[in-house]
Amino acid sequence: MMLFHSLSKVKLFSVYGLILRHYSVSSKNISTIFALSSGWGKCGVAVVRVSGPDAANVFKKFSGYKLLPEARKANLRRIRDPLTNEVLDQGLVLWFPGPKSFTGEDSCEFHIHGSTAVISSMLATLGRFPNLRLAEPGEFTRRAFYAGKLDLTAVEGMNDLINAETEFQRKQALLQLEGSLFHTYNEWKNILIKCLSDIEAFIDFSEDQDIGNDVLEKAKQTVLELKNKMKKHVQDGKRGERLRNGVNMAILGVPNVGKSSLLNKICRRPAAIVSPLAGTTRDLIRIDLDLGGYPVVLIDTAGIRTDTKDLVEVEGVNRAMKAASDADLILLVLDSVHFNHWFSTEIKCFNTCNNDEFSRLLINYIKEIHLNDEVLELDDFSSNDITHLNRFLIVFNKIDLLQPSQLKLLTEISRDSAVRISCETEVGMENLIEKLTSCVSSLCAQPSIDSPCYTQIRHKLCLLECLSSLESFLNFKEESEVDLASHCLRMALNSLGKITGHVSTEQILDEIFESFCIGK
Ligand SMILES: Nc1nc2c(ncn2[C@@H]2O[C@H](COP(=O)(O)OP(=O)(O)OP(=O)(O)O)[C@@H](O)[C@H]2O)c(=O)[nH]1
Ligand SMILES: [Mg+2]
């Protein structure tokens, strides 16, 4: 019984009720909104949506109904201007009474022909109807959120789904819309609420009830387990974010090695200018790609050289370095002929070179082309083993110009540490694409319902805030400090609530009272 009291106190954190109440108080002032919900442009069918208190009236007037028809059932009707009675179009009309609608409000849809003229006259006529206004961006979804139909992660998932360009982006967005992240964070929230309710019960009733003194210790054990789980989730190497935003892949190398040729081969069109003149590419060229279902932003860059006085080229090189240091993966392109030449002058006996020696020399070669420290990530370069160069994929281009014996040797010594291709003959391209897809797949999240990845920096910041509160909670040692300890748990709950939109009561009340005048 006592515990129940405490629990209901803690339940204040689950403030959907408050949000709803706040919303319904102001719902008298809520306007009825309309918008074209399908995209602009000539198409077979366009969907115009109306939502709000006047939706029923609008629906009856435009579709010629005296009484509302069966809910959620499509009917073919003449759609008329209620003022002039002129027929605007003929199409399917649907009535969605609240709360069983997307927004939770009374809503309706007009499925009209998708020509510019029909859409324009429909929107103009709706705009002239009393108490009706054009919706603001995202306003239907915002209303769905306020009505408790979607949490914030689902709202974000819906937006991502609309913007998804690749198969795995679609999967991740759909799972998020269906609640994969919400369920994870909600489960964590419930664990924290249980700990908090035990501690609150201890604070309130330990003197007159038989509530054990080990409450704090037990809660700490639970919080420690949760903290470790959350930490693992946060430190996922941005895999969910990458799948949402695209993997940045920069093509880097000295002038004339075939960087632009490689970009053109990968995207299968002449996106970048190719010429025998060293220094052809000056600015960054970004191409969006779908690589095996993963989104990639492939970036061609100016050839790296430090001996130029040409101001435009110097700026190009700076931009190349910046793109490379921001990149998730760097395709370092080398000219096989030049490399072979440089290589044979570096070692006496070419034929006895082993894989380790090759690694050492390749690293020296990379250092010699004067990449800056941010690009090199010096930790990777402290070892002579090129497999440590996590962000680099070494690509030997122009292998068509090598003698067969030279190619054989290059293949033997570089093995899986590099890819050998010719942009001219396309030899090795298939292998390169396979390798790139596998790199990109390991850099991105694998959409999963059981262990979803966070997808936005906003989630990460709230999770870090939550972790820091959990850390503070774990630092309390004395039972006498339970008041402060419970405050930390409240803070942690608040941070989790910010991700899903279940923000703290204080925050909601702040918002409500902000609009009150002083003294009232
Ligand atoms: N034989 C041969 N020539 C190639 C190959 N790839 C590129 N080339 C040629 O090499 C020259 C330079 O190619 P680009 O793709 O412009 O080189 P880049 O690295 O972008 O050069 P910059 O933009 O100046 O840094 C062009 O004449 C290409 O046709 C290849 O695999 N084999
Ligand atoms: Mg180029």
Coordinates of C-alpha atoms and ligand atoms in Angstrom, one line a residue:
M1 CA 0.0 0.0 0.0
M2 CA 2.8 2.4 1.1
L3 CA 4.8 1.4 -1.9
F4 CA 1.8 2.1 -4.1
H5 CA 1.8 5.7 -2.8
S6 CA 5.4 6.1 -3.6
L7 CA 4.9 4.6 -7.0
S8 CA 2.1 6.9 -8.0
K9 CA 4.4 9.8 -6.9
V10 CA 7.1 8.5 -9.2
K11 CA 4.6 8.1 -11.9
L12 CA 4.5 11.8 -12.2
F13 CA 7.5 11.3 -14.5
S14 CA 5.3 9.6 -17.0
V15 CA 3.7 12.8 -18.0
Y16 CA 1.9 11.9 -21.2
G17 CA -1.3 12.7 -19.1
L18 CA 0.0 16.1 -18.4
I19 CA 1.0 16.8 -21.9
L20 CA -2.5 15.7 -23.0
R21 CA -4.2 17.8 -20.4
H22 CA -2.1 20.8 -21.4
Y23 CA -3.1 20.1 -25.0
S24 CA -6.8 19.7 -24.3
V25 CA -6.9 22.9 -22.2
S26 CA -5.7 24.8 -25.2
S27 CA -7.6 22.7 -27.8
K28 CA -10.4 25.2 -27.8
N29 CA -8.1 27.4 -29.7
I30 CA -6.8 24.7 -32.0
S31 CA -7.4 25.5 -35.6
T32 CA -8.4 23.2 -38.4
I33 CA -5.5 22.7 -40.8
F34 CA -5.2 21.4 -44.3
A35 CA -2.3 20.5 -46.6
L36 CA -1.3 18.5 -49.7
S37 CA 0.1 15.3 -48.1
S38 CA 1.5 13.8 -51.3
G39 CA 4.3 15.4 -53.2
W40 CA 3.9 18.3 -55.6
G41 CA 4.1 17.7 -59.4
K42 CA 2.1 15.9 -62.0
C43 CA 1.0 12.5 -60.6
G44 CA -2.0 10.1 -60.8
V45 CA -3.4 10.8 -57.4
A46 CA -2.8 13.6 -54.9
V47 CA -3.9 13.4 -51.2
V48 CA -5.2 16.5 -49.4
R49 CA -5.6 16.1 -45.7
V50 CA -7.7 18.1 -43.2
S51 CA -7.5 17.8 -39.4
G52 CA -9.0 19.6 -36.5
P53 CA -12.4 20.5 -34.9
D54 CA -14.0 21.7 -38.2
A55 CA -12.9 18.6 -40.2
A56 CA -16.4 17.1 -40.2
N57 CA -18.0 20.3 -41.5
V58 CA -15.3 20.6 -44.2
F59 CA -15.8 17.0 -45.2
K60 CA -19.6 17.2 -45.5
K61 CA -19.5 20.5 -47.4
F62 CA -16.9 19.5 -49.9
S63 CA -18.2 15.9 -50.5
G64 CA -21.9 16.8 -50.4
Y65 CA -22.8 14.7 -47.4
K66 CA -25.7 15.7 -45.1
L67 CA -24.7 13.0 -42.6
L68 CA -21.2 11.7 -42.1
P69 CA -20.5 8.4 -43.9
E70 CA -19.0 5.2 -42.4
A71 CA -15.6 6.0 -40.9
R72 CA -12.3 5.0 -42.6
K73 CA -14.1 3.9 -45.8
A74 CA -13.3 5.3 -49.2
N75 CA -16.2 6.6 -51.2
L76 CA -16.2 8.0 -54.8
R77 CA -17.7 11.5 -54.7
R78 CA -17.9 14.8 -56.6
I79 CA -15.8 17.3 -54.7
R80 CA -17.3 20.8 -54.9
D81 CA -16.6 24.3 -53.9
P82 CA -19.1 24.8 -51.0
L83 CA -19.5 28.5 -51.9
T84 CA -20.2 28.3 -55.6
N85 CA -21.2 24.6 -55.9
E86 CA -18.7 24.3 -58.8
V87 CA -17.3 20.7 -59.2
L88 CA -13.5 20.8 -58.5
D89 CA -12.8 17.2 -59.2
Q90 CA -14.1 13.7 -58.6
G91 CA -12.2 11.3 -56.3
L92 CA -12.1 9.2 -53.2
V93 CA -13.0 10.8 -49.9
L94 CA -12.4 9.3 -46.4
W95 CA -13.6 10.3 -43.0
F96 CA -11.5 9.6 -39.9
P97 CA -13.2 10.6 -36.7
G98 CA -10.9 11.2 -33.7
P99 CA -9.3 9.8 -31.7
K100 CA -8.8 6.9 -34.2
S101 CA -7.0 9.0 -36.7
F102 CA -3.4 9.8 -37.4
T103 CA -3.5 13.1 -35.5
G104 CA -6.0 11.9 -32.9
E105 CA -8.4 14.6 -34.1
D106 CA -11.3 14.5 -36.5
S107 CA -9.7 14.3 -39.9
C108 CA -10.5 13.7 -43.5
E109 CA -8.8 13.0 -46.8
F110 CA -9.5 13.9 -50.4
H111 CA -7.8 11.7 -53.0
I112 CA -7.9 14.0 -56.1
H113 CA -6.3 13.9 -59.5
G114 CA -2.7 15.0 -59.3
S115 CA -2.5 17.8 -61.8
T116 CA -1.2 21.2 -60.8
A117 CA -4.6 22.8 -61.7
V118 CA -6.7 20.4 -59.6
I119 CA -4.4 20.6 -56.6
S120 CA -4.2 24.4 -56.8
S121 CA -8.0 24.9 -57.0
M122 CA -8.6 22.5 -54.2
L123 CA -6.1 24.2 -51.9
A124 CA -7.3 27.6 -52.9
T125 CA -10.9 26.7 -52.1
L126 CA -10.0 25.1 -48.8
G127 CA -8.0 28.3 -48.0
R128 CA -11.2 30.4 -48.5
F129 CA -13.3 28.2 -46.1
P130 CA -13.9 29.8 -42.7
N131 CA -11.6 28.8 -39.8
L132 CA -9.3 26.7 -42.0
R133 CA -5.6 27.4 -42.5
L134 CA -2.7 25.8 -44.3
A135 CA -0.7 23.5 -42.0
E136 CA 2.8 24.4 -41.0
P137 CA 5.6 22.0 -41.8
G138 CA 5.2 18.9 -39.7
E139 CA 2.0 20.1 -38.0
F140 CA 0.0 16.9 -38.6
T141 CA 2.8 14.9 -36.9
R142 CA 3.1 17.4 -34.2
R143 CA -0.6 17.0 -33.4
A144 CA -0.1 13.2 -33.5
F145 CA 2.7 13.6 -31.0
Y146 CA 0.6 15.7 -28.6
A147 CA -2.2 13.2 -28.9
G148 CA 0.1 10.5 -27.7
K149 CA 0.0 8.6 -31.0
L150 CA 3.8 8.8 -31.5
D151 CA 6.7 9.4 -29.3
L152 CA 9.6 11.7 -30.4
T153 CA 11.8 8.8 -31.7
A154 CA 8.8 7.5 -33.8
V155 CA 8.3 11.1 -35.2
E156 CA 12.0 11.1 -36.1
G157 CA 11.7 7.6 -37.6
M158 CA 8.8 8.8 -39.7
N159 CA 10.8 11.7 -41.1
D160 CA 13.7 9.4 -41.8
L161 CA 11.4 7.0 -43.6
I162 CA 10.2 9.7 -45.8
N163 CA 13.8 10.7 -46.6
A164 CA 15.2 7.2 -46.8
E165 CA 17.2 6.6 -50.0
T166 CA 18.6 3.1 -49.5
E167 CA 17.3 -0.2 -48.4
F168 CA 19.0 -0.3 -45.0
Q169 CA 18.0 3.3 -44.3
R170 CA 14.4 2.3 -44.9
K171 CA 14.7 -0.7 -42.5
Q172 CA 16.3 1.3 -39.8
A173 CA 13.7 4.2 -40.1
L174 CA 10.8 1.8 -40.2
L175 CA 12.0 -0.1 -37.1
Q176 CA 12.4 3.3 -35.3
L177 CA 8.9 4.4 -36.4
E178 CA 7.5 1.1 -35.1
G179 CA 9.1 1.8 -31.7
S180 CA 12.5 0.0 -31.6
L181 CA 14.2 2.8 -29.8
F182 CA 11.2 3.8 -27.8
H183 CA 10.9 0.3 -26.3
T184 CA 14.6 0.2 -25.4
Y185 CA 14.5 3.6 -23.7
N186 CA 11.1 2.8 -22.1
E187 CA 12.4 -0.4 -20.6
W188 CA 15.4 1.5 -19.2
K189 CA 13.0 4.2 -17.8
N190 CA 10.9 1.5 -16.1
I191 CA 14.0 0.1 -14.4
L192 CA 14.9 3.5 -13.1
I193 CA 11.4 4.2 -12.0
K194 CA 11.4 0.9 -10.0
C195 CA 14.7 1.9 -8.3
L196 CA 13.4 5.4 -7.6
S197 CA 10.1 4.1 -6.2
D198 CA 12.0 1.8 -3.8
I199 CA 14.2 4.7 -2.6
E200 CA 11.3 7.1 -2.3
A201 CA 9.5 4.4 -0.2
F202 CA 12.6 4.1 2.0
I203 CA 12.7 7.9 2.5
D204 CA 9.1 8.3 3.3
F205 CA 8.3 5.2 5.3
S206 CA 11.4 3.5 6.6
E207 CA 10.8 4.8 10.2
D208 CA 7.3 3.3 10.6
Q209 CA 7.5 0.4 8.1
D210 CA 9.8 -2.6 7.8
I211 CA 11.7 -1.4 4.8
G212 CA 15.3 -2.7 4.6
N213 CA 18.3 -0.5 4.9
D214 CA 20.0 -2.1 1.9
V215 CA 17.7 -0.3 -0.5
L216 CA 20.4 2.0 -1.8
E217 CA 22.8 -0.9 -2.3
K218 CA 20.2 -2.9 -4.3
A219 CA 19.3 0.1 -6.4
K220 CA 23.0 0.7 -7.1
Q221 CA 23.5 -2.9 -8.3
T222 CA 20.6 -2.5 -10.8
V223 CA 21.7 1.0 -11.9
L224 CA 25.3 -0.3 -12.5
E225 CA 24.0 -3.0 -14.8
L226 CA 21.9 -0.5 -16.6
K227 CA 24.7 2.0 -16.9
N228 CA 27.0 -0.6 -18.5
K229 CA 24.2 -1.5 -21.0
M230 CA 23.7 2.2 -21.8
K231 CA 27.4 2.9 -22.2
K232 CA 27.7 0.1 -24.7
H233 CA 24.7 1.5 -26.6
V234 CA 26.3 5.0 -26.7
Q235 CA 29.7 3.7 -27.7
D236 CA 28.5 2.0 -30.9
G237 CA 30.9 4.0 -33.1
K238 CA 28.1 6.2 -34.6
R239 CA 26.8 3.2 -36.6
G240 CA 23.2 4.2 -36.5
E241 CA 24.0 7.8 -37.2
R242 CA 26.1 6.8 -40.2
L243 CA 23.4 4.6 -41.6
R244 CA 21.0 7.6 -41.3
N245 CA 23.4 10.3 -42.7
G246 CA 25.6 8.3 -45.1
V247 CA 29.2 7.0 -44.8
N248 CA 31.7 9.7 -45.8
M249 CA 34.2 8.2 -48.2
A250 CA 37.0 10.5 -49.5
I251 CA 39.2 9.6 -52.4
L252 CA 42.7 10.8 -51.7
G253 CA 46.1 10.7 -53.4
V254 CA 48.8 12.7 -55.2
P255 CA 47.9 14.4 -58.5
N256 CA 47.2 12.3 -61.6
V257 CA 46.9 8.9 -59.9
G258 CA 43.3 8.5 -61.2
K259 CA 41.1 9.6 -58.3
S260 CA 38.5 11.3 -60.5
S261 CA 38.6 8.3 -62.9
L262 CA 37.9 6.1 -59.9
L263 CA 35.0 8.3 -58.8
N264 CA 33.5 8.1 -62.3
K265 CA 33.9 4.3 -62.4
I266 CA 32.2 3.8 -59.0
C267 CA 29.3 6.1 -59.8
R268 CA 29.1 5.0 -63.4
R269 CA 28.9 8.4 -65.0
P270 CA 31.4 11.1 -65.9
A271 CA 30.7 13.2 -62.8
A272 CA 34.3 14.6 -62.5
I273 CA 36.7 15.9 -65.2
V274 CA 39.5 13.5 -66.0
S275 CA 42.6 14.7 -67.8
P276 CA 46.4 13.9 -68.1
L277 CA 47.2 17.3 -66.5
A278 CA 48.2 17.0 -62.9
G279 CA 46.0 19.2 -60.7
T280 CA 42.8 18.9 -62.7
T281 CA 40.5 18.6 -59.8
R282 CA 40.5 21.6 -57.5
D283 CA 37.3 21.5 -55.5
L284 CA 35.5 18.7 -53.7
I285 CA 33.0 16.7 -55.8
R286 CA 30.4 14.9 -53.7
I287 CA 28.3 12.1 -55.1
D288 CA 25.5 10.3 -53.2
L289 CA 25.6 6.5 -53.7
D290 CA 23.7 3.4 -52.7
L291 CA 26.3 0.8 -52.1
G292 CA 24.6 -2.6 -51.4
G293 CA 21.7 -0.8 -49.6
Y294 CA 24.0 1.4 -47.6
P295 CA 24.1 5.2 -48.1
V296 CA 27.5 6.6 -49.1
V297 CA 28.8 10.1 -49.9
L298 CA 31.8 9.6 -52.2
I299 CA 34.1 12.6 -52.3
D300 CA 36.7 13.3 -55.0
T301 CA 39.4 15.6 -53.9
A302 CA 42.3 17.7 -55.4
G303 CA 45.6 15.8 -55.7
I304 CA 47.8 16.3 -52.6
R305 CA 50.9 18.3 -53.2
T306 CA 52.8 20.8 -51.1
D307 CA 55.1 22.3 -53.8
T308 CA 52.4 24.4 -55.5
K309 CA 52.2 28.2 -55.3
D310 CA 48.9 28.3 -57.1
L311 CA 46.4 29.8 -54.6
V312 CA 43.4 27.9 -55.9
E313 CA 45.3 24.6 -55.8
V314 CA 46.5 25.3 -52.2
E315 CA 42.9 25.9 -51.2
G316 CA 41.9 22.7 -53.0
V317 CA 44.6 20.7 -51.1
N318 CA 43.4 22.2 -47.8
R319 CA 39.8 21.1 -48.6
A320 CA 41.0 17.7 -49.5
M321 CA 42.8 17.3 -46.2
K322 CA 39.7 18.5 -44.3
A323 CA 37.4 16.1 -46.2
A324 CA 39.9 13.2 -45.5
S325 CA 40.1 14.0 -41.8
D326 CA 36.2 14.1 -41.6
A327 CA 35.9 10.9 -43.6
D328 CA 34.8 7.5 -42.2
L329 CA 36.8 5.8 -44.9
I330 CA 39.7 7.1 -47.1
L331 CA 40.4 5.5 -50.4
L332 CA 44.1 6.2 -50.8
V333 CA 44.8 5.9 -54.5
L334 CA 48.4 5.1 -55.6
D335 CA 49.8 5.0 -59.1
S336 CA 51.1 1.4 -59.4
V337 CA 53.9 2.4 -61.9
H338 CA 55.2 5.2 -59.7
F339 CA 54.9 3.1 -56.6
N340 CA 56.8 0.2 -58.2
H341 CA 59.5 2.6 -59.2
W342 CA 59.8 4.2 -55.8
F343 CA 59.6 0.8 -54.2
S344 CA 62.5 -0.7 -56.2
T345 CA 64.7 2.3 -55.3
E346 CA 63.9 1.8 -51.6
I347 CA 64.9 -1.9 -51.3
K348 CA 67.9 -3.6 -52.8
C349 CA 66.4 -6.9 -53.7
F350 CA 62.8 -6.6 -54.8
N351 CA 62.1 -10.3 -55.0
T352 CA 62.9 -11.0 -51.4
C353 CA 60.5 -8.3 -50.0
N354 CA 58.0 -9.8 -47.5
N355 CA 54.7 -8.6 -46.4
D356 CA 56.0 -6.8 -43.2
E357 CA 58.7 -5.0 -45.2
F358 CA 56.0 -4.0 -47.7
S359 CA 53.9 -2.6 -44.9
R360 CA 56.7 -0.6 -43.5
L361 CA 57.5 0.9 -46.9
L362 CA 53.9 1.7 -47.7
I363 CA 53.6 3.6 -44.5
N364 CA 56.7 5.5 -45.3
Y365 CA 55.3 6.3 -48.7
I366 CA 52.1 7.5 -47.2
K367 CA 54.0 9.7 -44.8
E368 CA 56.0 11.1 -47.7
I369 CA 53.0 12.5 -49.5
H370 CA 52.6 14.9 -46.6
L371 CA 49.2 14.1 -45.3
N372 CA 48.5 16.2 -42.2
D373 CA 48.2 14.8 -38.7
E374 CA 44.4 14.8 -38.6
V375 CA 44.3 12.7 -41.7
L376 CA 47.1 10.3 -40.5
E377 CA 45.6 9.7 -37.0
L378 CA 49.1 9.1 -35.7
D379 CA 48.2 6.2 -33.5
D380 CA 47.6 4.1 -36.6
F381 CA 51.0 5.0 -38.0
S382 CA 53.0 4.2 -34.9
S383 CA 52.9 0.6 -36.0
N384 CA 54.4 -0.8 -39.2
D385 CA 51.4 -3.0 -39.8
I386 CA 49.1 -1.5 -42.5
T387 CA 46.2 -3.5 -41.3
H388 CA 46.2 -1.0 -38.4
L389 CA 45.3 1.7 -40.9
N390 CA 41.6 1.4 -40.0
R391 CA 40.3 4.3 -42.0
F392 CA 42.4 3.6 -45.1
L393 CA 41.8 1.4 -48.0
I394 CA 44.9 1.3 -50.2
V395 CA 44.0 1.2 -54.0
F396 CA 46.8 0.6 -56.5
N397 CA 45.5 2.0 -59.8
K398 CA 46.8 1.8 -63.4
I399 CA 47.9 -1.9 -63.1
D400 CA 47.3 -2.2 -66.8
L401 CA 50.6 -0.3 -67.2
L402 CA 52.6 -2.9 -65.1
Q403 CA 54.6 -5.7 -66.6
P404 CA 53.0 -9.1 -65.8
S405 CA 55.9 -9.9 -63.5
Q406 CA 55.6 -6.6 -61.7
L407 CA 51.9 -7.1 -61.2
K408 CA 52.5 -10.6 -59.9
L409 CA 55.0 -9.3 -57.4
L410 CA 52.8 -6.4 -56.3
T411 CA 50.0 -8.9 -55.8
E412 CA 52.1 -11.2 -53.8
I413 CA 53.5 -8.6 -51.4
S414 CA 50.4 -6.5 -51.0
R415 CA 47.9 -9.4 -50.8
D416 CA 44.7 -8.4 -48.9
S417 CA 46.3 -5.2 -47.6
A418 CA 45.4 -3.4 -50.8
V419 CA 43.2 -3.6 -53.8
R420 CA 44.7 -3.5 -57.3
I421 CA 42.7 -2.0 -60.1
S422 CA 42.8 -0.4 -63.5
C423 CA 40.2 2.4 -64.2
E424 CA 41.2 2.0 -67.8
T425 CA 40.4 -1.7 -68.3
E426 CA 38.1 -2.0 -65.2
V427 CA 40.2 -5.0 -64.0
G428 CA 39.7 -5.4 -60.2
M429 CA 36.7 -3.1 -60.0
E430 CA 34.4 -5.8 -59.0
N431 CA 36.7 -6.8 -56.2
L432 CA 37.0 -3.2 -55.1
I433 CA 33.2 -2.7 -54.9
E434 CA 32.9 -5.9 -52.9
K435 CA 35.6 -4.7 -50.5
L436 CA 34.0 -1.2 -50.2
T437 CA 30.6 -2.7 -49.5
S438 CA 32.0 -4.9 -46.8
C439 CA 33.8 -1.9 -45.2
V440 CA 30.6 0.3 -45.4
S441 CA 28.5 -2.5 -43.9
S442 CA 30.9 -2.8 -40.9
L443 CA 30.8 1.0 -40.4
C444 CA 26.9 1.1 -40.4
A445 CA 24.3 -0.3 -38.0
Q446 CA 22.5 -3.5 -38.9
P447 CA 18.9 -2.5 -38.3
S448 CA 17.6 -4.7 -35.5
I449 CA 14.5 -4.7 -33.4
D450 CA 16.3 -6.2 -30.4
S451 CA 19.4 -4.0 -30.2
P452 CA 18.6 -0.8 -32.2
C453 CA 21.3 1.9 -32.5
Y454 CA 20.6 5.5 -31.7
T455 CA 20.3 7.5 -34.9
Q456 CA 20.8 11.1 -34.0
I457 CA 23.3 13.2 -32.1
R458 CA 20.3 14.4 -30.0
H459 CA 19.8 10.9 -28.7
K460 CA 23.5 10.6 -27.9
L461 CA 23.6 13.9 -25.9
C462 CA 20.6 12.9 -23.8
L463 CA 22.1 9.5 -23.2
L464 CA 25.4 11.0 -22.1
E465 CA 23.5 13.3 -19.8
C466 CA 21.6 10.3 -18.4
L467 CA 24.9 8.4 -17.9
S468 CA 26.4 11.3 -16.0
S469 CA 23.5 11.3 -13.6
L470 CA 23.7 7.6 -13.1
E471 CA 27.4 8.0 -12.4
S472 CA 26.6 10.6 -9.7
F473 CA 24.0 8.2 -8.2
L474 CA 26.5 5.4 -8.0
N475 CA 28.9 7.7 -6.1
F476 CA 26.6 8.0 -3.1
K477 CA 27.8 5.7 -0.3
E478 CA 25.7 6.6 2.8
E479 CA 22.1 5.7 3.4
S480 CA 21.9 9.2 4.8
E481 CA 22.4 10.6 1.3
V482 CA 19.4 8.9 -0.2
D483 CA 17.6 12.2 -0.8
L484 CA 20.4 13.4 -3.1
A485 CA 20.7 9.9 -4.7
S486 CA 17.1 9.9 -5.6
H487 CA 17.5 13.4 -7.1
C488 CA 20.2 11.9 -9.5
L489 CA 17.8 9.2 -10.6
R490 CA 15.2 11.8 -11.3
M491 CA 17.7 13.7 -13.4
A492 CA 18.6 10.5 -15.3
L493 CA 14.9 9.8 -15.9
N494 CA 14.5 13.3 -17.2
S495 CA 17.3 12.8 -19.7
L496 CA 15.7 9.6 -21.0
G497 CA 12.3 11.3 -21.1
K498 CA 13.8 14.0 -23.4
I499 CA 14.6 11.5 -26.0
T500 CA 11.1 10.1 -26.3
G501 CA 9.4 13.4 -25.6
H502 CA 8.2 12.4 -22.1
V503 CA 9.8 15.4 -20.5
S504 CA 9.8 16.1 -16.8
T505 CA 6.8 17.6 -15.1
E506 CA 8.9 20.6 -14.1
Q507 CA 9.6 21.3 -17.7
I508 CA 6.0 21.1 -18.7
L509 CA 4.9 23.3 -15.9
D510 CA 7.6 25.8 -16.8
E511 CA 6.2 26.0 -20.3
I512 CA 2.7 26.4 -19.0
F513 CA 3.5 29.1 -16.5
E514 CA 5.9 31.0 -18.7
S515 CA 2.9 32.6 -20.4
F516 CA 1.3 33.7 -17.2
C517 CA 1.7 37.3 -16.2
I518 CA 3.6 38.3 -13.0
G519 CA 1.4 38.4 -9.9
K520 CA -1.3 36.1 -11.2
Ligands
LIG1 N1 46.6 3.7 -68.2 C1 45.7 4.1 -67.3 N2 45.5 5.4 -67.2 C2 44.6 5.9 -66.2 C3 44.0 5.0 -65.3 N3 43.3 5.7 -64.5 C4 43.4 7.0 -64.9 N4 44.2 7.1 -65.9 C5 44.6 8.4 -66.6 O1 45.3 9.1 -65.7 C6 45.1 10.5 -66.0 C7 44.7 11.2 -64.7 O2 43.5 10.7 -64.3 P1 42.5 11.5 -63.3 O3 41.4 10.6 -62.9 O4 42.2 12.9 -63.8 O5 43.5 11.7 -62.1 P2 43.3 12.5 -60.7 O6 44.0 11.7 -59.6 O7 41.9 12.8 -60.5 O8 44.1 13.8 -61.0 P3 44.0 15.3 -60.3 O9 42.6 15.7 -60.3 O10 44.9 16.1 -61.2 O11 44.6 15.1 -58.9 C8 44.1 10.6 -67.0 O12 44.7 10.8 -68.3 C9 43.4 9.2 -67.0 O13 42.9 8.8 -68.3 C10 44.3 3.6 -65.4 O14 43.8 2.8 -64.7 N5 45.2 3.3 -66.4
MG2 MG 40.9 14.6 -60.3

